[in-house]
PDB file of C-alpha atoms and ligand atoms in Angstrom:
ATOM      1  CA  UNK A  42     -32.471  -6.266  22.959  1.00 91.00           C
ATOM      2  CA  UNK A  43     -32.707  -8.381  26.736  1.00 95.00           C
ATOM      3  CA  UNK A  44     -32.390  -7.092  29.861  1.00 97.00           C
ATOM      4  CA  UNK A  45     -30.430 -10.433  31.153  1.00 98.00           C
ATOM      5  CA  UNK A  46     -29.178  -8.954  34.624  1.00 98.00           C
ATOM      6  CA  UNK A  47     -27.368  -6.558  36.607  1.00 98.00           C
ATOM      7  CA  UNK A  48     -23.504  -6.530  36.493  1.00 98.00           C
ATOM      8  CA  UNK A  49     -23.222  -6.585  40.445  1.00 98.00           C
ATOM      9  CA  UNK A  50     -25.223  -9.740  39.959  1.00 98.00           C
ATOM     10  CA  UNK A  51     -22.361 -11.389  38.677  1.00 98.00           C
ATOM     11  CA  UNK A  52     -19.554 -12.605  40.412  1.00 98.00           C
ATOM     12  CA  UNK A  53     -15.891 -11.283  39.384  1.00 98.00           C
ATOM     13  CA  UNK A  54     -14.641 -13.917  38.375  1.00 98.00           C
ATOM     14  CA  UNK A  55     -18.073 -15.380  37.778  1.00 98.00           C
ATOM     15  CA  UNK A  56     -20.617 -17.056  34.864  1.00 98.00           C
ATOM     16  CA  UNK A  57     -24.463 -17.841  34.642  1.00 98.00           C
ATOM     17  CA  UNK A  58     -26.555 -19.153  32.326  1.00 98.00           C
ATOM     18  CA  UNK A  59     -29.751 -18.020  30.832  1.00 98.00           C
ATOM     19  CA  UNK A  60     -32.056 -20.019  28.492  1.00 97.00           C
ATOM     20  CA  UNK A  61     -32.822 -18.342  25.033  1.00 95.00           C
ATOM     21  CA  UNK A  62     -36.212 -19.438  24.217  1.00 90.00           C
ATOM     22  CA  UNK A  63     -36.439 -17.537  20.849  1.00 89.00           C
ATOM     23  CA  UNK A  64     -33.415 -19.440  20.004  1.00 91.00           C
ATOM     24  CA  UNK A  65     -34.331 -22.342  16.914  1.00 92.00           C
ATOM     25  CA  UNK A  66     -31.927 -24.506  18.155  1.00 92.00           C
ATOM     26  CA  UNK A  67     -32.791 -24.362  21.700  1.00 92.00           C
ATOM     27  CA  UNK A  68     -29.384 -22.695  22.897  1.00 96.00           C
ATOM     28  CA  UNK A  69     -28.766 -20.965  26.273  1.00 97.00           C
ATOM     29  CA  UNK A  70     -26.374 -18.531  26.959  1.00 98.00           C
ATOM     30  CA  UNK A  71     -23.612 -18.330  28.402  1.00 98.00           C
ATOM     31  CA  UNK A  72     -22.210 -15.403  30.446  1.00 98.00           C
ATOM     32  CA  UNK A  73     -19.011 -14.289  32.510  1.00 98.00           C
ATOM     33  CA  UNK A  74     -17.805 -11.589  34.025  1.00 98.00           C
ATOM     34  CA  UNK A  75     -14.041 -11.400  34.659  1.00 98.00           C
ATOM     35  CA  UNK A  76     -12.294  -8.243  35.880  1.00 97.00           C
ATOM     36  CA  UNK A  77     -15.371  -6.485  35.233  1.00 97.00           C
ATOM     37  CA  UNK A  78     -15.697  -7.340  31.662  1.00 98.00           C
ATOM     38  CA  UNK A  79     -18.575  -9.299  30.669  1.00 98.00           C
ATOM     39  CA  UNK A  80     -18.594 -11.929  27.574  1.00 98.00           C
ATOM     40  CA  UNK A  81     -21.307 -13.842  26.428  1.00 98.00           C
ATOM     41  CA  UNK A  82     -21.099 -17.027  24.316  1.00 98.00           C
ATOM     42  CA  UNK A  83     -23.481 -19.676  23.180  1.00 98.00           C
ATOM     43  CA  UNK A  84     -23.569 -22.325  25.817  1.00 98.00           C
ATOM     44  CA  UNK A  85     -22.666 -25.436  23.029  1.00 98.00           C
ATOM     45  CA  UNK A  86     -18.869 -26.949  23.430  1.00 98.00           C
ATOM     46  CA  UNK A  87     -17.336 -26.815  19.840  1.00 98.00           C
ATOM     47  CA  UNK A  88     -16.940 -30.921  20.992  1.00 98.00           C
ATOM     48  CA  UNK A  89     -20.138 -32.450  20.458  1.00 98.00           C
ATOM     49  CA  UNK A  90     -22.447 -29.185  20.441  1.00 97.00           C
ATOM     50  CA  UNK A  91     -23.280 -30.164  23.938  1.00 97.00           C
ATOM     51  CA  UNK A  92     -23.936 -27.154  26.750  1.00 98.00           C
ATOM     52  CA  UNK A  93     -21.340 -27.086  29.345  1.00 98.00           C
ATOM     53  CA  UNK A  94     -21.519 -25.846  32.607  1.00 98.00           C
ATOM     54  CA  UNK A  95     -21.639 -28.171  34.922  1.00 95.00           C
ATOM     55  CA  UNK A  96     -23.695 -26.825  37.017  1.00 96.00           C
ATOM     56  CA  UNK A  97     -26.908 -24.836  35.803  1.00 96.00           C
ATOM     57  CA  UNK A  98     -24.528 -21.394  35.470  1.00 98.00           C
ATOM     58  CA  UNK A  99     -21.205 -22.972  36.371  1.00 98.00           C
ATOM     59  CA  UNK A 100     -19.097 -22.317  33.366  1.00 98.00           C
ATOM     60  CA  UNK A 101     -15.210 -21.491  35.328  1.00 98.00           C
ATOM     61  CA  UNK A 102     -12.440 -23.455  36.403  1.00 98.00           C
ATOM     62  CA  UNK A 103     -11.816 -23.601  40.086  1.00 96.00           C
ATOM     63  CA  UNK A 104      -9.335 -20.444  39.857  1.00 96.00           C
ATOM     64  CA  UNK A 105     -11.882 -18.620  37.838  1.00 97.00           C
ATOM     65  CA  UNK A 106      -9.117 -18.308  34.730  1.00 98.00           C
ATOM     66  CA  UNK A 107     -10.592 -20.411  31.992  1.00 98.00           C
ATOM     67  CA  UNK A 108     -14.523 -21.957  31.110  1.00 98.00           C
ATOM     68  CA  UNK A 109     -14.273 -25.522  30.905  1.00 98.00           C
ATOM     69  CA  UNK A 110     -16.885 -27.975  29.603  1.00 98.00           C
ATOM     70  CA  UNK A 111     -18.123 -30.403  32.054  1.00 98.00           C
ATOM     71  CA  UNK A 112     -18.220 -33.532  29.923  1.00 98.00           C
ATOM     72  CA  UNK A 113     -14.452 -33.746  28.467  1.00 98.00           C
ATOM     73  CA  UNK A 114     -12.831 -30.684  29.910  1.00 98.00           C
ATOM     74  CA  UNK A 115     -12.217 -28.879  27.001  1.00 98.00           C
ATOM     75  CA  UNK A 116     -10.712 -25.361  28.591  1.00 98.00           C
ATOM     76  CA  UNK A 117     -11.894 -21.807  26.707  1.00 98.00           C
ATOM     77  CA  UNK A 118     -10.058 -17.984  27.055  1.00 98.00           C
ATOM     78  CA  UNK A 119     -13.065 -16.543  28.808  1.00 98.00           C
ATOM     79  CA  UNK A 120     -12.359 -13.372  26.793  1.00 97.00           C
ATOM     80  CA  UNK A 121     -12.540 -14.956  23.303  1.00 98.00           C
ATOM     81  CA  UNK A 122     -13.726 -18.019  23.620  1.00 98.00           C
ATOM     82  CA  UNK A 123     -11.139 -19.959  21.815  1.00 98.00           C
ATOM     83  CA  UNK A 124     -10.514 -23.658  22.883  1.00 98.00           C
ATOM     84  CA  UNK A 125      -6.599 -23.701  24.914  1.00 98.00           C
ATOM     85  CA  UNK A 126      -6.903 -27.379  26.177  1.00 98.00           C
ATOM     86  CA  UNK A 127      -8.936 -30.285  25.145  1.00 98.00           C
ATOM     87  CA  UNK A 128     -10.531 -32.010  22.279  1.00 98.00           C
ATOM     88  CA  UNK A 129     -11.688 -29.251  20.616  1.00 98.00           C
ATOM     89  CA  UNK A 130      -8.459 -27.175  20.562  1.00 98.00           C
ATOM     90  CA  UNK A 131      -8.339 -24.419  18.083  1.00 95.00           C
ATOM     91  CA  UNK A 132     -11.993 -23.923  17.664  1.00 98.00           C
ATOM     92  CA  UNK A 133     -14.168 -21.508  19.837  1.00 98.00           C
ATOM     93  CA  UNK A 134     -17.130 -20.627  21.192  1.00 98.00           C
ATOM     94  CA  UNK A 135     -19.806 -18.788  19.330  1.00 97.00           C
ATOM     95  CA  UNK A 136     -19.693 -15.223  20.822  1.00 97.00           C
ATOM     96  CA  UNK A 137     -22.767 -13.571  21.269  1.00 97.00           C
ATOM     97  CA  UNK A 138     -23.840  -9.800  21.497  1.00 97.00           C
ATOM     98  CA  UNK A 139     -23.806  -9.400  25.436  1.00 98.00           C
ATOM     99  CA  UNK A 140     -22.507  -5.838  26.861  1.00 98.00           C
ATOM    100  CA  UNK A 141     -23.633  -3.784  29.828  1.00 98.00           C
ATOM    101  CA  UNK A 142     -25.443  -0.476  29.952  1.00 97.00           C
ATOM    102  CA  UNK A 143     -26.211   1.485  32.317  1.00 97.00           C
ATOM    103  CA  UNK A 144     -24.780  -1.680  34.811  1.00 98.00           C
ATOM    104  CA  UNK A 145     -27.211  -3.924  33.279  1.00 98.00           C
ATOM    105  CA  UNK A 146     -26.158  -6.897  31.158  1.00 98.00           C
ATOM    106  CA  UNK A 147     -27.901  -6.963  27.774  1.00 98.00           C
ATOM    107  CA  UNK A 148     -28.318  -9.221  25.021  1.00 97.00           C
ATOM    108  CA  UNK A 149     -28.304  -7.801  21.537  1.00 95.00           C
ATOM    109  CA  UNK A 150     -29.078 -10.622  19.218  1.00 89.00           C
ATOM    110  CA  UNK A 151     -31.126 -11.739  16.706  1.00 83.00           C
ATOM    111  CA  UNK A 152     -31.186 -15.456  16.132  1.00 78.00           C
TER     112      UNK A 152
HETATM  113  S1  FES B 105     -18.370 -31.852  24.860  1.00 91.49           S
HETATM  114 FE1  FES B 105     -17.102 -30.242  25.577  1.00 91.49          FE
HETATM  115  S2  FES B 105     -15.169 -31.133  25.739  1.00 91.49           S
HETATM  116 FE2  FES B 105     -16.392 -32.716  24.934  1.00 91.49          FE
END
């Protein structure tokens, strides 16, 4: 388990990133919080396997509604990361095991 932040950290609607060094494919994560629910994916578009935000953290549309990969524009439900819009339509993120305790956002994963 990874302390990754505290909740109130996040924006509502917001996302940040944060780099998984145990991870053998040299992943970072991906989180976002929308109406105080927090989801955490692997930051690789289903496209090319490429990470997305577009800037370091910046996973969200404009509105906040959708995370969209900065290279094609491929558009993703923030709350289960399947692909709505784009080339990769249909597929979906790789969810991983991010919840809050105690108001701090954890990681519970074992890559
Ligand atoms: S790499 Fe994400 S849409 Fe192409």
């Amino acid at each position: 388990m990874r302390r990754l932040c505290r909740q109130a950290e996040l924006a509502d609607p917001g996302s940040a990133r944060f780099e998984l060094p145990e991870h053998p494919d040299g992943y970072s994560l991906c989180v976002v919080q929308q109406g105080g629910a927090v989801h955490g994916y692997i930051n690789s578009c289903p496209h090319t396997d490429a990470p997305m935000d577009w800037q370091p953290g910046k996973f969200l549309t404009s509105g906040g509604d959708y995370i969209q990969c900065s290279l094609h524009g491929a558009l993703f439900e923030i709350d289960t990361g399947r692909c709505v819009a784009g080339p990769c339509v249909g597929q979906a993120l790789k969810p991983a095991n991010v919840y809050v305790d105690g108001g701090i956002v954890v990681l519970d994963e074992d890559f």
